[in-house]
Short mmCIF file of C-alpha atoms and ligand atoms in Angstrom, two decimals:
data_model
loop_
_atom_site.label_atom_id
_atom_site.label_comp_id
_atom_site.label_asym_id
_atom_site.label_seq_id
_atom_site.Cartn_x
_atom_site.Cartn_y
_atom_site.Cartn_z
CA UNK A 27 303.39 307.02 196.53
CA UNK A 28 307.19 306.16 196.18
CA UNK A 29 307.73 302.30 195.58
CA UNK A 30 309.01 300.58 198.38
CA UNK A 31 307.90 297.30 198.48
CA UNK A 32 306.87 293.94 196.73
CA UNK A 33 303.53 292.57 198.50
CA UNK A 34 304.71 289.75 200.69
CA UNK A 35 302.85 286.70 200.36
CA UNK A 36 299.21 286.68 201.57
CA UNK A 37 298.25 284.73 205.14
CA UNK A 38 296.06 282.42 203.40
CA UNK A 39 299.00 281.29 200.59
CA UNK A 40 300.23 279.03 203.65
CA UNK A 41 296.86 277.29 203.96
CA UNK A 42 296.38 276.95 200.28
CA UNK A 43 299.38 275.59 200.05
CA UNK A 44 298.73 273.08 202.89
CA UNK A 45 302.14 274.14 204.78
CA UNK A 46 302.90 272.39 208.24
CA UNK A 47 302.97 273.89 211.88
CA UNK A 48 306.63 274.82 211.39
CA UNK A 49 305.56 276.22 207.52
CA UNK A 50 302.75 278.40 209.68
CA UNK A 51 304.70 279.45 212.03
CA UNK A 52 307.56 280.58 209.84
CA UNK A 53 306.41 280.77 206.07
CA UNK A 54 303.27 283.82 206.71
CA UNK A 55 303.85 287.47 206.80
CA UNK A 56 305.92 289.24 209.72
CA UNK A 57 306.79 292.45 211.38
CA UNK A 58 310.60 291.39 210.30
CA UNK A 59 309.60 290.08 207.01
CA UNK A 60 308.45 293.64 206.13
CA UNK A 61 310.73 295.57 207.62
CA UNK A 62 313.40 293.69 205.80
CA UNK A 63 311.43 293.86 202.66
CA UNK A 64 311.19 297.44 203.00
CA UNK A 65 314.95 297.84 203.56
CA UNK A 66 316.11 295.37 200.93
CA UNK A 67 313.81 297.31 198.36
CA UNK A 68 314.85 300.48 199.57
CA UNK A 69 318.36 299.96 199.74
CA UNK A 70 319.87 296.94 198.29
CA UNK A 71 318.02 297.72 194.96
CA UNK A 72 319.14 300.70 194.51
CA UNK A 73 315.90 303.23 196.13
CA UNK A 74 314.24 305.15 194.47
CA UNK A 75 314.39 308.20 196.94
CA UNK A 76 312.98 307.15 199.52
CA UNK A 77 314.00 308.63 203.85
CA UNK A 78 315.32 305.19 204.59
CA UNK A 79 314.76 305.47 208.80
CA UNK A 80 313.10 302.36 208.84
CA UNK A 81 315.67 299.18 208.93
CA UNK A 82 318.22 298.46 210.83
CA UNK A 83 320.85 298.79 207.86
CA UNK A 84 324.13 300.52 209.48
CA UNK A 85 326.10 303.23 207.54
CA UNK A 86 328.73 302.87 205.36
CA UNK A 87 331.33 304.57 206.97
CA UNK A 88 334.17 305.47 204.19
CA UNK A 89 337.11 304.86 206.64
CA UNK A 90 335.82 301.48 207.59
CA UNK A 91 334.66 300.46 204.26
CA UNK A 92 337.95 301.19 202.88
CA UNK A 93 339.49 298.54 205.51
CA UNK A 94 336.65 296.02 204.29
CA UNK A 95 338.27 296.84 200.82
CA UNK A 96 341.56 296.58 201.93
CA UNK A 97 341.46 293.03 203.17
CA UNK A 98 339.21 291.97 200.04
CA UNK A 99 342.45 292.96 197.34
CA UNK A 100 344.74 291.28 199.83
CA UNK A 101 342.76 288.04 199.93
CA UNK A 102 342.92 288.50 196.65
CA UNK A 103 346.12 288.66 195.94
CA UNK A 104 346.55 285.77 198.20
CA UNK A 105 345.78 282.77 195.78
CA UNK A 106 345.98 279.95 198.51
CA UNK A 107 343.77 282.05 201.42
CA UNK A 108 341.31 283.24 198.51
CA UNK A 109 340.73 279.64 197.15
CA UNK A 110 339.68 278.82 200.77
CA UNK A 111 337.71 281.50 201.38
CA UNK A 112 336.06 280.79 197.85
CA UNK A 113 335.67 277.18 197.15
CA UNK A 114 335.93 275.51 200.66
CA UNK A 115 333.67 274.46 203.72
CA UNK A 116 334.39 275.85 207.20
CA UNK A 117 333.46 273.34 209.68
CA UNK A 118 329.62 273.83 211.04
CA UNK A 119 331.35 275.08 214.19
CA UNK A 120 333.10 278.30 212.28
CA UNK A 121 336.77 278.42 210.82
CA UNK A 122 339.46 277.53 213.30
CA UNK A 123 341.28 280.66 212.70
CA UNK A 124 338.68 282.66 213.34
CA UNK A 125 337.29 281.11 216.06
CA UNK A 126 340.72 281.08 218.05
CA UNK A 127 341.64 284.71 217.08
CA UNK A 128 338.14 285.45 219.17
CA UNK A 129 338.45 283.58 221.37
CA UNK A 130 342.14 284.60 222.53
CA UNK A 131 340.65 288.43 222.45
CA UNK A 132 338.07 287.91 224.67
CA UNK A 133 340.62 286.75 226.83
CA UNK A 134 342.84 289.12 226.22
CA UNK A 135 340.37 292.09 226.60
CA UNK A 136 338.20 290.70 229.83
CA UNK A 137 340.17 287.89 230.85
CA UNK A 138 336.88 285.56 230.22
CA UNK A 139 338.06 281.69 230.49
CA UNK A 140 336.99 280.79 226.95
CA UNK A 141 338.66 278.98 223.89
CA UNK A 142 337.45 277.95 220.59
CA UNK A 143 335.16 275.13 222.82
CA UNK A 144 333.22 278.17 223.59
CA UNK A 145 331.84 279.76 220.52
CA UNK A 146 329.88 279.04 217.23
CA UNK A 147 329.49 281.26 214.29
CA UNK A 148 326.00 281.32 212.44
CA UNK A 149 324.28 282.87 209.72
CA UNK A 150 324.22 286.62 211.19
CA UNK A 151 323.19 287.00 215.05
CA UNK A 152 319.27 286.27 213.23
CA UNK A 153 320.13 282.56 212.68
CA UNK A 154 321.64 282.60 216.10
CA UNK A 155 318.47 283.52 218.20
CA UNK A 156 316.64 281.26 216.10
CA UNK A 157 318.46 278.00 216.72
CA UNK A 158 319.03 279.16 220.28
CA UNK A 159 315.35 279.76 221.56
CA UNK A 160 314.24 276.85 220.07
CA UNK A 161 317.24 274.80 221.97
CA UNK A 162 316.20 276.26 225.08
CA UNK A 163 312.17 276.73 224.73
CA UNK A 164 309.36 275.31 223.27
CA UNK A 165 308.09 271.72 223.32
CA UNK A 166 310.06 269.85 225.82
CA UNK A 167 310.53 265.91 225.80
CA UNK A 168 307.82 265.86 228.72
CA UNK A 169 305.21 267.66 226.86
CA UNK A 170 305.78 271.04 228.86
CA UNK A 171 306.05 273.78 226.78
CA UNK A 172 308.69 276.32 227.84
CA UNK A 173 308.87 280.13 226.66
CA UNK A 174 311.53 282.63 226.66
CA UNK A 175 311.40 285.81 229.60
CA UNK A 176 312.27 289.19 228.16
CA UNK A 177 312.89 291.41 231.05
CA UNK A 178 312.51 294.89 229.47
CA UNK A 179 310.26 295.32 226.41
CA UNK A 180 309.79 296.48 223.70
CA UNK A 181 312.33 294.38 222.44
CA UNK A 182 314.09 293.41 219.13
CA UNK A 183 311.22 292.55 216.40
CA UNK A 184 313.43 289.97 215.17
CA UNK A 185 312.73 287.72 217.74
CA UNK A 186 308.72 288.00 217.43
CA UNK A 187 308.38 284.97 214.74
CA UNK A 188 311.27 282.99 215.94
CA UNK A 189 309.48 280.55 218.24
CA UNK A 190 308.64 277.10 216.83
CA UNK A 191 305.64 277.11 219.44
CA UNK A 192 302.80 279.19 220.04
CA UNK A 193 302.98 281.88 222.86
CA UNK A 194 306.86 281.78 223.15
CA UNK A 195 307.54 285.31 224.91
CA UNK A 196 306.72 286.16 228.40
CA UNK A 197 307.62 289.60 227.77
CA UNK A 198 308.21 292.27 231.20
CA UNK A 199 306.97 295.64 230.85
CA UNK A 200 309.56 298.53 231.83
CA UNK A 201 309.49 300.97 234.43
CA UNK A 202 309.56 304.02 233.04
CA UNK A 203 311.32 307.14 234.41
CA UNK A 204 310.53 310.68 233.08
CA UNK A 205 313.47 312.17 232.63
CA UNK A 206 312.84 315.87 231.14
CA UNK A 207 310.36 317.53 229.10
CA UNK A 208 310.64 315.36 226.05
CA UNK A 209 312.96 312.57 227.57
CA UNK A 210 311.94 309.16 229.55
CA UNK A 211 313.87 306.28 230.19
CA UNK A 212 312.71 302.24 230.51
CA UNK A 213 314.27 300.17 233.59
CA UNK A 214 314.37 296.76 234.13
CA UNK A 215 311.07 296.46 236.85
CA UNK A 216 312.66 294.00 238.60
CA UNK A 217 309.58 293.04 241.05
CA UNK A 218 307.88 292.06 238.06
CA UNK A 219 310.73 290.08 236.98
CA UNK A 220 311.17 287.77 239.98
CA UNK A 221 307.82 287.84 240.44
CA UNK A 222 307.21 286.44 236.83
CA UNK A 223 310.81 283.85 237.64
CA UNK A 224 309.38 282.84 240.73
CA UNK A 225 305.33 282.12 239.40
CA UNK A 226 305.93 280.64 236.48
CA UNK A 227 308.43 277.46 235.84
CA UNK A 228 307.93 276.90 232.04
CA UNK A 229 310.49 279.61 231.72
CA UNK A 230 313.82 278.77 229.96
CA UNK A 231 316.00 281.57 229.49
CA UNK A 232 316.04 284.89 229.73
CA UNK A 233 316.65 287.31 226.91
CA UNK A 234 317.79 290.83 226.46
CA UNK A 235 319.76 292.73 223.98
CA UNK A 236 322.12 295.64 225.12
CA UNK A 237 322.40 297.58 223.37
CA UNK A 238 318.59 297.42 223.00
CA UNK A 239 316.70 297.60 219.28
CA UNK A 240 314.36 299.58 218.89
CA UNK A 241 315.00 302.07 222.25
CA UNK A 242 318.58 302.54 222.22
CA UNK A 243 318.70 301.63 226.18
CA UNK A 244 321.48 300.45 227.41
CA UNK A 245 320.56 298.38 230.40
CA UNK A 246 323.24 299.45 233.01
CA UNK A 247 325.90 296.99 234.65
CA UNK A 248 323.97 297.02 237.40
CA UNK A 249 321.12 295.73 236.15
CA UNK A 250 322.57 292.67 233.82
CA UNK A 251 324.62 291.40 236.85
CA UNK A 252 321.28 291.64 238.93
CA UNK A 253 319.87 289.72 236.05
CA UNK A 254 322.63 287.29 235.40
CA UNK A 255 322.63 286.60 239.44
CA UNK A 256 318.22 286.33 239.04
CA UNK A 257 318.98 283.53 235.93
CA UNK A 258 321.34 281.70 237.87
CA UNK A 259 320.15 281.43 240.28
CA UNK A 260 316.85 279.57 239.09
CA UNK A 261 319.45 277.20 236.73
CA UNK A 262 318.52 279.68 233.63
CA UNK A 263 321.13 280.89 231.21
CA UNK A 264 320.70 284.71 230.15
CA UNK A 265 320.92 285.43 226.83
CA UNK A 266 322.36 288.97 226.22
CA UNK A 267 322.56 290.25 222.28
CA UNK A 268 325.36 292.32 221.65
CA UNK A 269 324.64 292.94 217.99
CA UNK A 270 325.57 296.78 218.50
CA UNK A 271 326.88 296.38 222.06
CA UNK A 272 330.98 295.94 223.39
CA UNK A 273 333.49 294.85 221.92
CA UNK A 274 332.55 295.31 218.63
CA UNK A 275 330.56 297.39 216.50
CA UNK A 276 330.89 299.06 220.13
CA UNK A 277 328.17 301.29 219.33
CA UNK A 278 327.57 302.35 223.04
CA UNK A 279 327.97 306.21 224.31
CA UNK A 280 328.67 305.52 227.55
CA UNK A 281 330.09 303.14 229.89
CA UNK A 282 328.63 299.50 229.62
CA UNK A 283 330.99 296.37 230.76
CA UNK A 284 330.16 293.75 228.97
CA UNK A 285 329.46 290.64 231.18
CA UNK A 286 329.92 286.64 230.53
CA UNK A 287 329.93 283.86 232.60
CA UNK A 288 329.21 280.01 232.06
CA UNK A 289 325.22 280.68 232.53
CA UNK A 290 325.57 284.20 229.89
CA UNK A 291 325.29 283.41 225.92
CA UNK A 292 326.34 285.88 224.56
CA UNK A 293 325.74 286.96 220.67
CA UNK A 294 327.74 289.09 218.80
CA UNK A 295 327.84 290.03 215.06
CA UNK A 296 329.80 291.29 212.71
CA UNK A 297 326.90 293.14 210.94
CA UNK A 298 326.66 296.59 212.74
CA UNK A 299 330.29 296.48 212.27
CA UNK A 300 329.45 297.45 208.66
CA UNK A 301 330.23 293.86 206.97
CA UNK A 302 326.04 292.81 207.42
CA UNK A 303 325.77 290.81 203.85
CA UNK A 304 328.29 288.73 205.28
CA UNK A 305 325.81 287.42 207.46
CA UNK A 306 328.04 286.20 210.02
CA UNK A 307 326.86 285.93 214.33
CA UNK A 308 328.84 284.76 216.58
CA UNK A 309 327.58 282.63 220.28
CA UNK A 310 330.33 282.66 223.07
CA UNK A 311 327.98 280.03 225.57
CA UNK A 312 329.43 276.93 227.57
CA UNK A 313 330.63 273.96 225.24
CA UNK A 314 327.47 272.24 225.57
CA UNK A 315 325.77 274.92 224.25
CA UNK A 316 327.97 276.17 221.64
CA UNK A 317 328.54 272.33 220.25
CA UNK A 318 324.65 272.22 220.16
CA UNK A 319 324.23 275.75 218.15
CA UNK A 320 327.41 273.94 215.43
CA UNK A 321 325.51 270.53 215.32
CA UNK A 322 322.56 272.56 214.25
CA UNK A 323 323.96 274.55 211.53
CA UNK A 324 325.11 271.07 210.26
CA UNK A 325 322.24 270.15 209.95
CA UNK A 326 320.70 273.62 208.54
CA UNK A 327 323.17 274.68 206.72
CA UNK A 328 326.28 272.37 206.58
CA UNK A 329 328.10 275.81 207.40
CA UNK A 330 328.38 279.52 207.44
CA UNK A 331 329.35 281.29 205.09
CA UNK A 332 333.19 282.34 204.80
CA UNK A 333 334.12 285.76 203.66
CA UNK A 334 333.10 287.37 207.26
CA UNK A 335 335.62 285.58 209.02
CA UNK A 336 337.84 285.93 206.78
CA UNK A 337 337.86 289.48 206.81
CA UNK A 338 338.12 289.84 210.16
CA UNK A 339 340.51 287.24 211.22
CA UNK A 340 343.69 289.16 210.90
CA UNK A 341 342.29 292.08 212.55
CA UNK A 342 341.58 291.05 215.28
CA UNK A 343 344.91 289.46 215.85
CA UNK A 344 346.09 292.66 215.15
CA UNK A 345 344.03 294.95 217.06
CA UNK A 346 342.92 297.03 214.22
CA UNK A 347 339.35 296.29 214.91
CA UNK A 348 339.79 298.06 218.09
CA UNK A 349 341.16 301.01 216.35
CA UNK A 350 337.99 300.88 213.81
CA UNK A 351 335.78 300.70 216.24
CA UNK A 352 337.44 304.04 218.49
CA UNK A 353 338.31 306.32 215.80
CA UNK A 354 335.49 305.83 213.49
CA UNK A 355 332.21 303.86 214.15
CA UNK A 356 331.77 305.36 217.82
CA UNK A 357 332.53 308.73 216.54
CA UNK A 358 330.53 307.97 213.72
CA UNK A 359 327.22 307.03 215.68
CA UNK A 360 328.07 309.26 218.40
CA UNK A 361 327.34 312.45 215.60
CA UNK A 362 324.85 310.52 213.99
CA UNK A 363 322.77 310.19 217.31
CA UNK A 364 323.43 313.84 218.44
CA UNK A 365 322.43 315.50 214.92
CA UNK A 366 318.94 313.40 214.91
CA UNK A 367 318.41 314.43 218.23
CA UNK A 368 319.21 318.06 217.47
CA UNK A 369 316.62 317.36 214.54
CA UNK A 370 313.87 316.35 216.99
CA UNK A 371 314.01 319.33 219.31
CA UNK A 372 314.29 321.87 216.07
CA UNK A 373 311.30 319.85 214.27
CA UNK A 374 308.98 319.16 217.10
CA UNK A 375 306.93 322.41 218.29
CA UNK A 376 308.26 322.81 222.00
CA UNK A 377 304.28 321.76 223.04
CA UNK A 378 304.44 319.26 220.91
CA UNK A 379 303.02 315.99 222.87
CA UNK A 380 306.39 313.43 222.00
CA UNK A 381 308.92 312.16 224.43
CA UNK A 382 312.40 310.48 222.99
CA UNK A 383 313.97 307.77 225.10
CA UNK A 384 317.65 308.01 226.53
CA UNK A 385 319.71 307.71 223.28
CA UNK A 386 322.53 305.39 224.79
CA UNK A 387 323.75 302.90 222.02
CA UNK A 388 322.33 301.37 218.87
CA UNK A 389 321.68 303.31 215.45
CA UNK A 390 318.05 304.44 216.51
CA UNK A 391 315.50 307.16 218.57
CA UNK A 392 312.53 305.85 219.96
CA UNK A 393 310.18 308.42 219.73
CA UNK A 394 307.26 307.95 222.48
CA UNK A 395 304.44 310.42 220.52
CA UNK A 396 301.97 310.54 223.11
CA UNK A 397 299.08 311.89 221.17
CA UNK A 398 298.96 309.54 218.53
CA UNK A 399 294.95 308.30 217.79
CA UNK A 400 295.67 306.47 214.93
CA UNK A 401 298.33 303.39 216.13
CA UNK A 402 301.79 303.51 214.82
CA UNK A 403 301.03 301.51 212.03
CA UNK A 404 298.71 303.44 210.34
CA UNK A 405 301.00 306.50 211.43
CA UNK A 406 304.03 304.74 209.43
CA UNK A 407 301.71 304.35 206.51
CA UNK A 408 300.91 308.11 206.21
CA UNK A 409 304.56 308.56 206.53
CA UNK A 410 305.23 305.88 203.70
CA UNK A 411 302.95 308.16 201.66
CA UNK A 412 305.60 311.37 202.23
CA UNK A 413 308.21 308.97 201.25
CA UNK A 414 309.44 308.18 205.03
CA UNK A 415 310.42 304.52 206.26
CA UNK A 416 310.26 304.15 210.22
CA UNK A 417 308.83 301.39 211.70
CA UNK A 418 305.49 300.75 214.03
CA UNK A 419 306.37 300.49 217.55
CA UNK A 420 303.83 298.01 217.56
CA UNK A 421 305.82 295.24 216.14
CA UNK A 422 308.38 295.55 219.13
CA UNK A 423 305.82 294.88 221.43
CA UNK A 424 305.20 290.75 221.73
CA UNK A 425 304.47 288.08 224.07
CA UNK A 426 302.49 287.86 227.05
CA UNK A 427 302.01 290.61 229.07
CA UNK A 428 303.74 293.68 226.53
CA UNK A 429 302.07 296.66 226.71
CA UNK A 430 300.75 297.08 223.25
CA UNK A 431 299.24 300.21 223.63
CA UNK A 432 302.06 302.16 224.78
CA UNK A 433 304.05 300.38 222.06
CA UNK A 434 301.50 301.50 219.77
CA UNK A 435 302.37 305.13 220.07
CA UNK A 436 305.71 304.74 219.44
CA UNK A 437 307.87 304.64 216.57
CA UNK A 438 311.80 303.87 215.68
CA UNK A 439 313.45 305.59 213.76
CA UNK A 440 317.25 305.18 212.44
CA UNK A 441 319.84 307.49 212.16
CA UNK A 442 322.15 305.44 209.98
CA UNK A 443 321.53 307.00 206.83
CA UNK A 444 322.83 310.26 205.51
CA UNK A 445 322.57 313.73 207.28
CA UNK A 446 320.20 315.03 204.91
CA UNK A 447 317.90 311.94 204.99
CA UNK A 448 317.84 311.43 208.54
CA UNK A 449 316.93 315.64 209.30
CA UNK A 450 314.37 315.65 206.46
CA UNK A 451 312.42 312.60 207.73
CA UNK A 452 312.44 313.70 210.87
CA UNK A 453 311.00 317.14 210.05
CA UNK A 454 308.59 314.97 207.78
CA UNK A 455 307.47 312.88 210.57
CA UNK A 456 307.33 315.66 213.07
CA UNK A 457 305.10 317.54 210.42
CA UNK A 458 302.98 314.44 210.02
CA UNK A 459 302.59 314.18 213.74
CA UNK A 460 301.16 317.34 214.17
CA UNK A 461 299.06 317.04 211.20
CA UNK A 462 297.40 314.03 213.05
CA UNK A 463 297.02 315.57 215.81
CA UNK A 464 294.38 318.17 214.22
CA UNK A 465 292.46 316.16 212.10
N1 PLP B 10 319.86 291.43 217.40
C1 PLP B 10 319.51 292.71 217.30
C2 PLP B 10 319.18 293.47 218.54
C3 PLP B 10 319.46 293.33 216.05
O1 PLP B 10 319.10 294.61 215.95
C4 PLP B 10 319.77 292.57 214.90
C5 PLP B 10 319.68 293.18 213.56
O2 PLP B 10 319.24 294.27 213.35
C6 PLP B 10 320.13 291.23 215.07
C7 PLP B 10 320.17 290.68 216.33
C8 PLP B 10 320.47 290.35 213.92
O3 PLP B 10 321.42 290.88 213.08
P1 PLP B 10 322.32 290.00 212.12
O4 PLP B 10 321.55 288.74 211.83
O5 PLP B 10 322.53 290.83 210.92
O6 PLP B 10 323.57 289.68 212.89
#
């Protein structure tokens, strides 16, 4: 078996070690913690062979690395910028540059009323779900609790661990439409989500991404203003994650317009853009909420880290990240999606028992494989053994009310990686499938 991991620490190392609530909650073994150990190993260290379709690393896409390249020589050749980029502190709220060359696009682009007042740069969009849902949820100066409604799950493992109280999620099962012989798609069931707005008042916010990781849905326009108008109206801000969605890494294949208002926080990163070790999110929410998520990377981290921004500042004055993001990373994606799905349909037998969902944004194929006995866990295992990373739909389904079962025969898989990679491990896992299926 290819080596793809170090063994994460063991559930019981937090008791033995006498760890707090917050040490429990965050310091044990995760569905992220793996998949990012997995990746790291996999990729950052150099592989060792192994069909990386498991994390959500994005490609390295020559033309846009070369601009990443670019900009490093000419801060480097830039003694005065480099030194600041180097060997100073932004402010906790994010440099001032940066922040006001965002802020005066998103202006610009969608004539949103926002200014510097407006945003806050974290640690990568990660951080900035983190310090967000527990503002929002969680224990409350009363002694409520309050909890975090996901409208349409399976949703984004990241957000699983995040809450700093137990049973965090309230998580909305989809409606599901069957769209061809191997194709369904998941819609926001919106009964179920004003019935669960209306019964239960110990919600806070409500959460979706958009694109959405793991299904590559893209929940239409209709649907987030219906949602925005459902938050707001019961005083609730909606938090949408953009980490692949509009304006940038723009990794959408249709049309999606991208929505903000005084009740929206929105995230956005510059990770999917191709720049992810710079670890650099950024929240566009009302000043009251974008002052809170600053005050608490003071407090976390005294501040973000620099080189991000700094990258990126002068391009977006410029426009060139426009032009990155239309001649190369759409086109990019748009190729990657269409060759794994070409891989699918040439892998799968044509009876073969799998459906994939509507492939609208993101870097991945949710593949809905409807005969699976053995979970999706123990699937990606056997996989693991032919030297194949995906991961377990299982981890994308959390909180109350998921459907874990349907969750549980599904698995994501990325199509970020080379064109060899991605059409062997499909074939691999489409092999493995059937293989299952006759044992
Ligand atoms: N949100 C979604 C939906 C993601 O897929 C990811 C990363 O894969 C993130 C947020 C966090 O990304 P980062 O912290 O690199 O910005």
């Amino acid at each position: 078996m290819p080596h793809v991991s170090k063994p994460l620490p063991a559930p019981q190392d937090a008791e033995a070690m006498k760890f707090s609530e917050f040490g429990r909650l965050l310091a044990g073994p995760s569905g992220i913690g793996e998949l990012m150990e997995d990746l790291g190993h996999a990729l950052a260290a150099g592989g060792t062979g192994i069909r990386m379709l498991g994390g959500g690393n994005p490609a390295i896409i020559p033309a846009v690395a070369d601009c990443w390249r670019r900009r490093m020589r000419e801060l480097g050749d830039d003694p005065a910028a480099f030194d600041r980029m180097m060997a100073v502190y932004d402010p906790p709220r994010g440099n001032p540059q940066f922040l006001d060359a965002m802020a005066a696009m998103l202006r610009a682009k969608y004539g949103w009323p926002v200014d510097a007042s407006h945003l806050a740069v974290t640690s990568g969009g990660q951080t900035a779900f983190f310090l967000l849902f527990n503002l929002l949820a969680g224990r409350q100066p009363d002694g409520t609790v309050r909890r975090v409604l996901l409208p349409l799950t399976p949703e984004y493992i990241g957000y699983a661990n995040q809450g700093l109280s137990e049973d965090f999620f309230v998580s909305i099962r989809p409606r599901i439409e069957f769209t061809g012989a191997h194709s369904f798609k998941y819609h926001v069931d919106f009964a179920a989500v004003e019935e669960a707005l209306a019964g239960d008042p110990s919600i806070a916010a409500v959460c979706v991404s958009r694109p959405t990781n793991p299904t590559g849905n893209v929940i239409s326009d209709d649907e987030l203003v219906r949602l925005s108008g459902l938050a707001r109206s019961r005083g609730l801000p909606l938090i949408v994650d953009n980490a692949y969605g509009i304006p940038f890494p723009g990794i959408v294949f249709g049309a999606a317009a991208p929505l903000w208002n005084p009740d929206t926080i929105l995230t956005l990163s510059l990770s999917k853009l191709g720049l992810p070790g710079t670890r650099t999110g950024i929240v566009v929410a009302r000043p009251e909420i974008a002052a809170a998520v600053a005050a608490m990377t003071a407090i976390t981290g005294l501040a973000n880290g620099t080189i991000g921004q700094a990258i990126l500042t002068p391009l977006i004055a410029s426009g060139e990240i426009d032009r990155l993001v239309a001649d190369h990373i759409v086109p990019f994606y748009r190729r990657k999606a269409a060759l794994a799905r070409e891989a699918v349909a040439a892998h799968f037998p044509a009876g073969s028992d799998y459906l994939v969902h509507a492939n609208e944004g993101a870097l991945f194929l949710w593949i809905w494989l409807r005969g699976l006995r053995c979970g999706s866990s123990e699937f990606s295992q056997r996989l693991k053994s032919r030297g194949v990373l995906v991961v377990p739909g299982r981890f994308f389904a959390f909180g109350s009310g998921c459907d874990r079962s349907h969750a549980d025969q599904c698995i994501r898989v990325s199509y970020a990686m080379d064109d060899d990679t991605v059409r062997d491990g499909i074939r691999l896992i489409a092999e493995e499938y059937e293989a299952s299926r006759s044992r």
